[in-house]
mmCIF file of C-alpha atoms in Angstrom:
data_model
loop_
_atom_site.group_PDB
_atom_site.id
_atom_site.type_symbol
_atom_site.label_atom_id
_atom_site.label_comp_id
_atom_site.label_asym_id
_atom_site.label_seq_id
_atom_site.Cartn_x
_atom_site.Cartn_y
_atom_site.Cartn_z
ATOM 1 C CA MET Q 1 -56.080 -27.277 43.780
ATOM 2 C CA ALA Q 2 -57.499 -28.424 40.512
ATOM 3 C CA CYS Q 3 -57.902 -31.457 38.328
ATOM 4 C CA LYS Q 4 -54.677 -33.217 37.344
ATOM 5 C CA ASP Q 5 -55.618 -33.190 33.655
ATOM 6 C CA PRO Q 6 -57.505 -30.393 31.810
ATOM 7 C CA LYS Q 7 -59.043 -32.968 29.419
ATOM 8 C CA ILE Q 8 -60.544 -34.910 32.312
ATOM 9 C CA GLU Q 9 -61.772 -31.692 33.913
ATOM 10 C CA SER Q 10 -63.536 -30.534 30.731
ATOM 11 C CA ALA Q 11 -65.331 -33.865 30.361
ATOM 12 C CA CYS Q 12 -66.164 -34.310 34.046
ATOM 13 C CA ARG Q 13 -69.836 -34.512 35.022
ATOM 14 C CA ARG Q 14 -69.330 -34.412 38.798
ATOM 15 C CA LEU Q 15 -70.891 -31.477 40.620
ATOM 16 C CA SER Q 16 -68.185 -31.473 43.288
ATOM 17 C CA CYS Q 17 -64.572 -32.637 43.384
ATOM 18 C CA VAL Q 18 -64.729 -33.207 47.148
ATOM 19 C CA PHE Q 19 -68.256 -34.457 47.860
ATOM 20 C CA PRO Q 20 -69.250 -37.156 48.663
ATOM 21 C CA ASP Q 21 -65.679 -38.421 48.164
ATOM 22 C CA ILE Q 22 -62.507 -36.735 46.963
ATOM 23 C CA CYS Q 23 -62.054 -37.304 43.239
ATOM 24 C CA PRO Q 24 -58.966 -39.423 42.456
ATOM 25 C CA ASN Q 25 -58.143 -36.981 39.622
ATOM 26 C CA MET Q 26 -57.908 -34.018 41.976
ATOM 27 C CA ASN Q 27 -54.436 -32.608 42.555
ATOM 28 C CA THR Q 28 -54.126 -32.333 46.337
ATOM 29 C CA ASP Q 29 -50.609 -30.896 46.409
ATOM 30 C CA HIS Q 30 -50.454 -28.117 49.012
ATOM 31 C CA SER Q 31 -46.764 -27.285 48.526
ATOM 32 C CA SER Q 32 -47.340 -23.806 47.051
ATOM 33 C CA LEU Q 33 -49.703 -22.876 49.885
ATOM 34 C CA ILE Q 34 -47.308 -24.219 52.518
ATOM 35 C CA GLU Q 35 -44.471 -22.232 50.939
ATOM 36 C CA LEU Q 36 -46.603 -19.071 51.090
ATOM 37 C CA TYR Q 37 -47.246 -19.633 54.809
ATOM 38 C CA ARG Q 38 -43.526 -20.174 55.425
ATOM 39 C CA GLU Q 39 -42.619 -16.978 53.570
ATOM 40 C CA ALA Q 40 -45.216 -15.002 55.540
ATOM 41 C CA ARG Q 41 -43.762 -16.358 58.771
ATOM 42 C CA THR Q 42 -40.281 -15.040 57.878
ATOM 43 C CA LEU Q 43 -41.419 -11.440 57.314
ATOM 44 C CA SER Q 44 -40.218 -9.042 59.976
ATOM 45 C CA GLY Q 45 -42.946 -7.954 62.352
ATOM 46 C CA ILE Q 46 -45.049 -11.087 61.780
ATOM 47 C CA LYS Q 47 -45.707 -12.938 65.013
ATOM 48 C CA LYS Q 48 -48.388 -15.381 63.833
ATOM 49 C CA VAL Q 49 -49.906 -16.652 60.620
ATOM 50 C CA LEU Q 50 -53.597 -17.474 61.043
ATOM 51 C CA ILE Q 51 -55.739 -19.494 58.651
ATOM 52 C CA CYS Q 52 -59.265 -18.131 58.645
ATOM 53 C CA SER Q 53 -60.813 -20.192 55.872
ATOM 54 C CA GLY Q 54 -60.593 -23.519 57.657
ATOM 55 C CA VAL Q 55 -58.680 -26.647 56.786
ATOM 56 C CA ARG Q 56 -60.064 -29.717 55.071
ATOM 57 C CA TYR Q 57 -58.095 -32.412 56.861
ATOM 58 C CA ASP Q 58 -59.389 -35.144 54.553
ATOM 59 C CA ILE Q 59 -57.735 -33.308 51.639
ATOM 60 C CA ALA Q 60 -54.652 -32.190 53.579
ATOM 61 C CA VAL Q 61 -53.690 -35.759 54.519
ATOM 62 C CA ARG Q 62 -53.526 -36.604 50.810
ATOM 63 C CA SER Q 63 -50.989 -33.852 50.141
ATOM 64 C CA PRO Q 64 -47.616 -35.351 49.204
#
């Protein structure tokens, strides 16, 4: 995930894109990550796909 526009990102003065609120310019599209999980699930010998890094539900609900 990154800023929707490189110009906005280069001029941004925010210290965090997700704190205290999620920046409206942040691209919250998780489609590439979801596709990776789906591909991993189809590999032979794979029984489970675990996510160890945690999930930010406040960002995930904004994913298209």
